[in-house]
Coordinates of C-alpha atoms and ligand atoms in Angstrom, one line a residue:
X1 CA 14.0 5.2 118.2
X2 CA 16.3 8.1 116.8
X3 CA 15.2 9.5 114.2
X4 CA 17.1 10.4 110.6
X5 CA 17.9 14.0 110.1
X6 CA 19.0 15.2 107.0
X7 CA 20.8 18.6 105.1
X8 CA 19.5 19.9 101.7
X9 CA 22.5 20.3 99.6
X10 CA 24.4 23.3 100.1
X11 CA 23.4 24.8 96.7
X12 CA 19.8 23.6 96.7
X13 CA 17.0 25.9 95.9
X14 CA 14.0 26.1 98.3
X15 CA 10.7 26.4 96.3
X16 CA 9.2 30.0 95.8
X17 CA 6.8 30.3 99.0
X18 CA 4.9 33.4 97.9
X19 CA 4.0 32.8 94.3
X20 CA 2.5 35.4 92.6
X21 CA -1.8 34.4 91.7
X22 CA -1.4 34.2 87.7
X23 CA -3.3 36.5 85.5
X24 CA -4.5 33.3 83.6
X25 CA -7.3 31.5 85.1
X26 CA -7.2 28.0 85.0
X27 CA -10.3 26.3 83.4
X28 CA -12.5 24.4 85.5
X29 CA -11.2 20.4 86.3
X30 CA -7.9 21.5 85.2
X31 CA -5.0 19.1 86.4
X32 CA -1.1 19.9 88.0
X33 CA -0.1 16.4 85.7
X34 CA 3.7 17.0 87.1
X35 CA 4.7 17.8 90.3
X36 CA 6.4 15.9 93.5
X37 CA 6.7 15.8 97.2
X38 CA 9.6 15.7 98.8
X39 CA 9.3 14.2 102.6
X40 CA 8.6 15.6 105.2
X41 CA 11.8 13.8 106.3
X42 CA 11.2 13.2 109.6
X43 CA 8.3 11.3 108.5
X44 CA 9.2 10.1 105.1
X45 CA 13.0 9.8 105.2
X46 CA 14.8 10.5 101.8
X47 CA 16.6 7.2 100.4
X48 CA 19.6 6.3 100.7
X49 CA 20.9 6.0 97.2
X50 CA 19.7 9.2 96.7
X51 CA 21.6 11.7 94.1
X52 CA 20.6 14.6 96.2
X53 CA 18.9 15.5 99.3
X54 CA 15.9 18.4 99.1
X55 CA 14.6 20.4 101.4
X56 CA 11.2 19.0 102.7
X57 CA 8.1 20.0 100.6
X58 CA 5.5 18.1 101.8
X59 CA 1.9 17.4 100.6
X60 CA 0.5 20.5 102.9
X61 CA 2.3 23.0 100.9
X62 CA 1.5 20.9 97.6
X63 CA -2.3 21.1 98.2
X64 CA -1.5 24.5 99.1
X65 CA -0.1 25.6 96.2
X66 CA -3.3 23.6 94.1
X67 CA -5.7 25.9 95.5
X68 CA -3.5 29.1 95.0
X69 CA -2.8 28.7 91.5
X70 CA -6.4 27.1 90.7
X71 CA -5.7 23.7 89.5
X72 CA -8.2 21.0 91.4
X73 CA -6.4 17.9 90.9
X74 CA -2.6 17.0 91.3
X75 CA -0.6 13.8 89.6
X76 CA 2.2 13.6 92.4
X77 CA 5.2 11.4 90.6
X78 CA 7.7 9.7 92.7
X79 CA 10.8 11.7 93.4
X80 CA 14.0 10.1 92.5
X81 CA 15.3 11.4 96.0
X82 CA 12.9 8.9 97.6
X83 CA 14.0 5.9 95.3
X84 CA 11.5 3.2 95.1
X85 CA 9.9 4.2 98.4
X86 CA 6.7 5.3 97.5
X87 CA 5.4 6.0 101.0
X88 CA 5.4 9.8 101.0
X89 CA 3.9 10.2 97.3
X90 CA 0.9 7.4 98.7
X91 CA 0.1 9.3 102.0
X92 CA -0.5 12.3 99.5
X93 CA -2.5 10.4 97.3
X94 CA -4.8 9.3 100.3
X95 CA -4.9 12.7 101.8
X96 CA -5.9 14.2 99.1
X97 CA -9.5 12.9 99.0
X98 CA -9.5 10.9 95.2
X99 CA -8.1 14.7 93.6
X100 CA -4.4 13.7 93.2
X101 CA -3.2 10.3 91.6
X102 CA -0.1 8.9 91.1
X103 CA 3.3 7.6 89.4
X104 CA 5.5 5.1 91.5
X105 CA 9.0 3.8 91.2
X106 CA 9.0 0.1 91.6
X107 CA 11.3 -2.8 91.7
X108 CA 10.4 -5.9 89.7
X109 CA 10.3 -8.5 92.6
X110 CA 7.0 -6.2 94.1
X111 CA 4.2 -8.6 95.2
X112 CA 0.9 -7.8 93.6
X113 CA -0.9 -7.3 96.4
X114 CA 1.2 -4.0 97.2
X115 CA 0.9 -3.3 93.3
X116 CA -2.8 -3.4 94.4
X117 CA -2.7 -1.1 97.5
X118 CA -1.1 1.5 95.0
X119 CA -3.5 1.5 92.7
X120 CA -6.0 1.8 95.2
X121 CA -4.2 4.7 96.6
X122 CA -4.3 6.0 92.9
X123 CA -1.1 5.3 91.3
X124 CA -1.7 4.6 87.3
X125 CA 1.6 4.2 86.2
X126 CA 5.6 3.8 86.7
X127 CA 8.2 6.3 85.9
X128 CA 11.4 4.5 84.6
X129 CA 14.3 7.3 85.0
X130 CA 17.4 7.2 82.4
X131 CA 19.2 10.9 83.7
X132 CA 22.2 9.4 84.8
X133 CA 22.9 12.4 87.2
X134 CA 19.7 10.9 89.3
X135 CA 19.7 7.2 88.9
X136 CA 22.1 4.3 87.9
X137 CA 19.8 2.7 84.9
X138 CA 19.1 -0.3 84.8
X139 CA 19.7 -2.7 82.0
X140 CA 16.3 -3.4 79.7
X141 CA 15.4 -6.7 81.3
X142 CA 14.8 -5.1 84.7
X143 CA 12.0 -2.6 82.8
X144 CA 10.4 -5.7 81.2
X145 CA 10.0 -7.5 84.1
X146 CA 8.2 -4.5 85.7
X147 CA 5.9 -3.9 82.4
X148 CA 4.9 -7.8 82.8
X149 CA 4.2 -6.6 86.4
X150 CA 1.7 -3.8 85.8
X151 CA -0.2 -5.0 82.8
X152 CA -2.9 -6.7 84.5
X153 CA -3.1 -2.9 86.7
X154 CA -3.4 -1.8 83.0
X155 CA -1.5 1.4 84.0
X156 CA 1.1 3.2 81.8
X157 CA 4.8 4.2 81.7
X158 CA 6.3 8.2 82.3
X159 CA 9.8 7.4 80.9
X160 CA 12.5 10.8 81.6
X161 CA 15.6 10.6 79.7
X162 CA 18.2 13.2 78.2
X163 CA 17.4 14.3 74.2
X164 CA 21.2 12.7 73.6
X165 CA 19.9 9.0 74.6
X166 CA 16.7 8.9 72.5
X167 CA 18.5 7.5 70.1
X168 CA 20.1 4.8 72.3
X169 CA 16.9 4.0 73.9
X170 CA 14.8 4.2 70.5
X171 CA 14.3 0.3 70.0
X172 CA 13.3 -0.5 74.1
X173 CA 11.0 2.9 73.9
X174 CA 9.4 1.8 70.8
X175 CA 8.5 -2.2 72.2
X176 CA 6.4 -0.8 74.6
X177 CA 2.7 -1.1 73.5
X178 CA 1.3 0.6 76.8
X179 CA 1.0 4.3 76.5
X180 CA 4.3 6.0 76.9
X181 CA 4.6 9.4 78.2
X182 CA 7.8 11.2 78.1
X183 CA 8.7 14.2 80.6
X184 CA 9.6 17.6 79.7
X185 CA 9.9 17.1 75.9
X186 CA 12.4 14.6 76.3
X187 CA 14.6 17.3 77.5
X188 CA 15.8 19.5 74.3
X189 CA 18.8 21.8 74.0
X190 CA 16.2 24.7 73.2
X191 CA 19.4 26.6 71.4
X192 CA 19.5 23.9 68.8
X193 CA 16.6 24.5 65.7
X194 CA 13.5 23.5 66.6
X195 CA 13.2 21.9 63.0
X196 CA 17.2 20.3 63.6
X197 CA 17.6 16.8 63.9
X198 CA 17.9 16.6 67.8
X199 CA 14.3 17.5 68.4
X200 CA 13.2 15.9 64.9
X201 CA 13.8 12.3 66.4
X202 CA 11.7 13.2 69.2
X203 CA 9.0 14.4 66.7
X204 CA 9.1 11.1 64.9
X205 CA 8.7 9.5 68.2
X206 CA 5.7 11.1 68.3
X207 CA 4.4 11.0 65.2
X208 CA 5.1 7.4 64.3
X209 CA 4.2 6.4 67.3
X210 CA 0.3 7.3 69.0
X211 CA 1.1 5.6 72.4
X212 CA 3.6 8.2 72.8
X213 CA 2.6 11.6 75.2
X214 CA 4.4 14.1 76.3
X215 CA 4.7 16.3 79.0
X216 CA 5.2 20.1 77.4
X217 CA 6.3 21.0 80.9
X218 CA 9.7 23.0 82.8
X219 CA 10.2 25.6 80.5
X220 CA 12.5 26.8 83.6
X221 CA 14.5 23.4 83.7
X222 CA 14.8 23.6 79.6
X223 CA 15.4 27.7 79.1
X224 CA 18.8 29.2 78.3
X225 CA 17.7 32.8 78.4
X226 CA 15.7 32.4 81.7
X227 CA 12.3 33.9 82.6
X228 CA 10.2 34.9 80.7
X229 CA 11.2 31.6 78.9
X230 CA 10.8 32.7 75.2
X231 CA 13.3 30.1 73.9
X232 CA 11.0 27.3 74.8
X233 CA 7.9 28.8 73.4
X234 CA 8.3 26.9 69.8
X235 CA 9.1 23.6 70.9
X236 CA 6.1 23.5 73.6
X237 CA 3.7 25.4 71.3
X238 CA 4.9 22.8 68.4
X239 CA 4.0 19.9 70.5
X240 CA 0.8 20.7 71.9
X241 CA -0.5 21.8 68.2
X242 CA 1.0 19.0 66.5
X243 CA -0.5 16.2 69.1
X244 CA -3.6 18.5 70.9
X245 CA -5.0 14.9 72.7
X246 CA -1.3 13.7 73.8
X247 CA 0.2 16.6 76.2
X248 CA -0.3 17.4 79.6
X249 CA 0.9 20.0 81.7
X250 CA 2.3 20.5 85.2
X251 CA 4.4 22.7 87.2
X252 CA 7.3 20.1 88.6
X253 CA 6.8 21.9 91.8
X254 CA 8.8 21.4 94.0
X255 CA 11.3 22.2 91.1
X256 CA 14.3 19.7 91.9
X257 CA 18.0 20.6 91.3
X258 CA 17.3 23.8 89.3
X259 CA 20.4 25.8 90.1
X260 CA 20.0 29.1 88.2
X261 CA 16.7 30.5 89.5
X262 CA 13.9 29.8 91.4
X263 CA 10.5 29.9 89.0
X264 CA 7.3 32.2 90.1
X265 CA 4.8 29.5 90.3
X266 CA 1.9 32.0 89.0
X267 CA 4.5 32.8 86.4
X268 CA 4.6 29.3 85.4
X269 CA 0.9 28.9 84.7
X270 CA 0.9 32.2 83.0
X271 CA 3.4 30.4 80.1
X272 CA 0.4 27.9 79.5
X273 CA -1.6 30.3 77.0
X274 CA 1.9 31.4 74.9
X275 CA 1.7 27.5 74.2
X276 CA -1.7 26.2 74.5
X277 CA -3.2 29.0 72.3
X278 CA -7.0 28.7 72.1
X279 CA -9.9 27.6 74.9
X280 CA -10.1 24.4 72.7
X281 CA -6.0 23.5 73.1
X282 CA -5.8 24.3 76.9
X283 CA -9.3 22.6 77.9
X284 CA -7.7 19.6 75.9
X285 CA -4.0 19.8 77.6
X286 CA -5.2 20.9 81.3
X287 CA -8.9 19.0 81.8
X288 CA -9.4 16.3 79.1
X289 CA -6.2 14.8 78.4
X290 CA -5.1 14.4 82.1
X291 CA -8.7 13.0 83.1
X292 CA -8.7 10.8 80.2
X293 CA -4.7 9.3 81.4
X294 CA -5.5 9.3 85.3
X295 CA -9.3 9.4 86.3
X296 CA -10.9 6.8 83.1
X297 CA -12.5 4.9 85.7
X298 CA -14.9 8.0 87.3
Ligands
0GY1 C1 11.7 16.5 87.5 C2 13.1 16.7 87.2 C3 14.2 16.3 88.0 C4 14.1 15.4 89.1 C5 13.4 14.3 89.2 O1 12.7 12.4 90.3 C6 13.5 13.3 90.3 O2 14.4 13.5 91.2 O3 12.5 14.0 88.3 C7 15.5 16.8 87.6 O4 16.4 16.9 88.4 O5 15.7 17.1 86.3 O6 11.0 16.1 86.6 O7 11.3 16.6 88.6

């Protein structure tokens, strides 16, 4: 058998492997709710309708990096690069001895006895990706039929979409009556107010809405000005305030398709107290809220 070999893009940025050990201590329990792996390819080979092809980042490094930075558990969500082949995030899952769980891509015509072996692997929820520069989307059918899918798994649904098509994707968003949580903020142009109208429909979202979480993550991915990320301060510091029980955190290590800068990992979780102000906010946003979404059972 030959097997696959594959070439990150030529302008892909390799993860930081030397992170500095941030000056903020993590408290005890507390979770990594966003990050990836990616590979390794020779054993997990990237998919073939991929929009981009990573350099391997494997669940050695990721476990790795958990112990540097002093998270104890990981949520590992599928990488689009690995399409609705979930066997790399799995093999994490299992690895990691019950401390990371997990968010799977999945087709609609899955059996539910592999539903099963994925939740006994730890998965507790689907991602359904609308950024058009990583996926095709699907029409709205194809996410119902996978909602009618995981209800009796009673797991929830990580949606990641550009701040431009919330408005687009309002009414399918809003039909959803299993928790929703939404990556990165749903993406805002941080140079816009954070009291303007683009982030205001997110807010509403939110506010009218309780099933809604967010993810106040990638102030690299979402920064105009760069490290130390001060333009993404208010809107990440607004939403963990405003909705204290519905944010988690995580580092989206191994930081796909950034093309400006690499992040300092330790830098990273040195951002978490200019948002997560008090004891009280982070315990809620890095232990509670995350053991509440992913570990309700233990
Ligand atoms: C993220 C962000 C990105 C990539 C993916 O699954 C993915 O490929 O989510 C991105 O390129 O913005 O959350 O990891």
């Amino acid at each position: 058998m030959t097997t696959q070999t594959f070439t990150m893009d030529p302008d892909w940025l390799v993860f930081d492997p030397h992170p500095s050990t941030p000056e903020f201590v993590l408290p005890f329990g507390a979770v990594d709710a966003h990050c990836h792996v990616f590979g390794p390819s020779e054993q997990f080979p990237f998919a073939p309708e991929r929009k981009y092809t990573p350099c391997d980042a494997g669940k050695e490094k990721l476990f790795e990096l958990r112990d540097h930075l002093g998270f104890t558990k990981n949520v590992v969500v599928q990488a689009t690069c690995h399409g609705s082949d979930n066997a790399a995030m799995l093999d994490a899952l299992r690895a990691s001895r019950g401390r990371a769980r997990g968010v799977a891509t999945i087709e609609p015509d899955i059996s539910d006895a592999e539903l099963q072996e994925m939740h006994d692997a730890g998965v507790r929820g689907v991602r359904f990706n609308y950024v058009k520069r990583l996926v095709d989307p699907e029409p709205d059918a194809y996410y119902h039929r996978i909602i009618d899918k995981i209800a009796p798994l009673d797991w929830h649904v990580v949606v990641y979409f550009e701040a431009s098509d919330l408005a687009q994707r309002w009414d399918f968003f809003t039909s959803l009556n299993t928790t929703v949580v939404v990556d990165h903020m749903g993406r805002p142009d941080v140079s816009q107010p954070v009291n303007g109208p683009e982030f205001g429909l997110f807010l509403r979202l939110m506010r009218e809405h309780e099933n809604f979480w967010s993810k106040v993550t990638c102030p690299e991915r979402l920064s105009v000005t760069g490290p130390p990320y001060d333009d993404v301060v208010p809107f990440a510091r607004l939403v963990t305030e405003e909705f204290p029980d519905r944010v988690l955190w995580g580092t989206d290590w191994p930081h796909p398709n950034l093309k400006s800068h690499m992040p300092d990992d330790g830098k990273l979780v040195d951002f978490i107290p200019r948002i997560a102000t008090t004891n009280d906010l982070q315990q809620r946003l890095l232990v509670t809220n995350p053991n509440r979404l992913y570990w309700k059972e233990n």
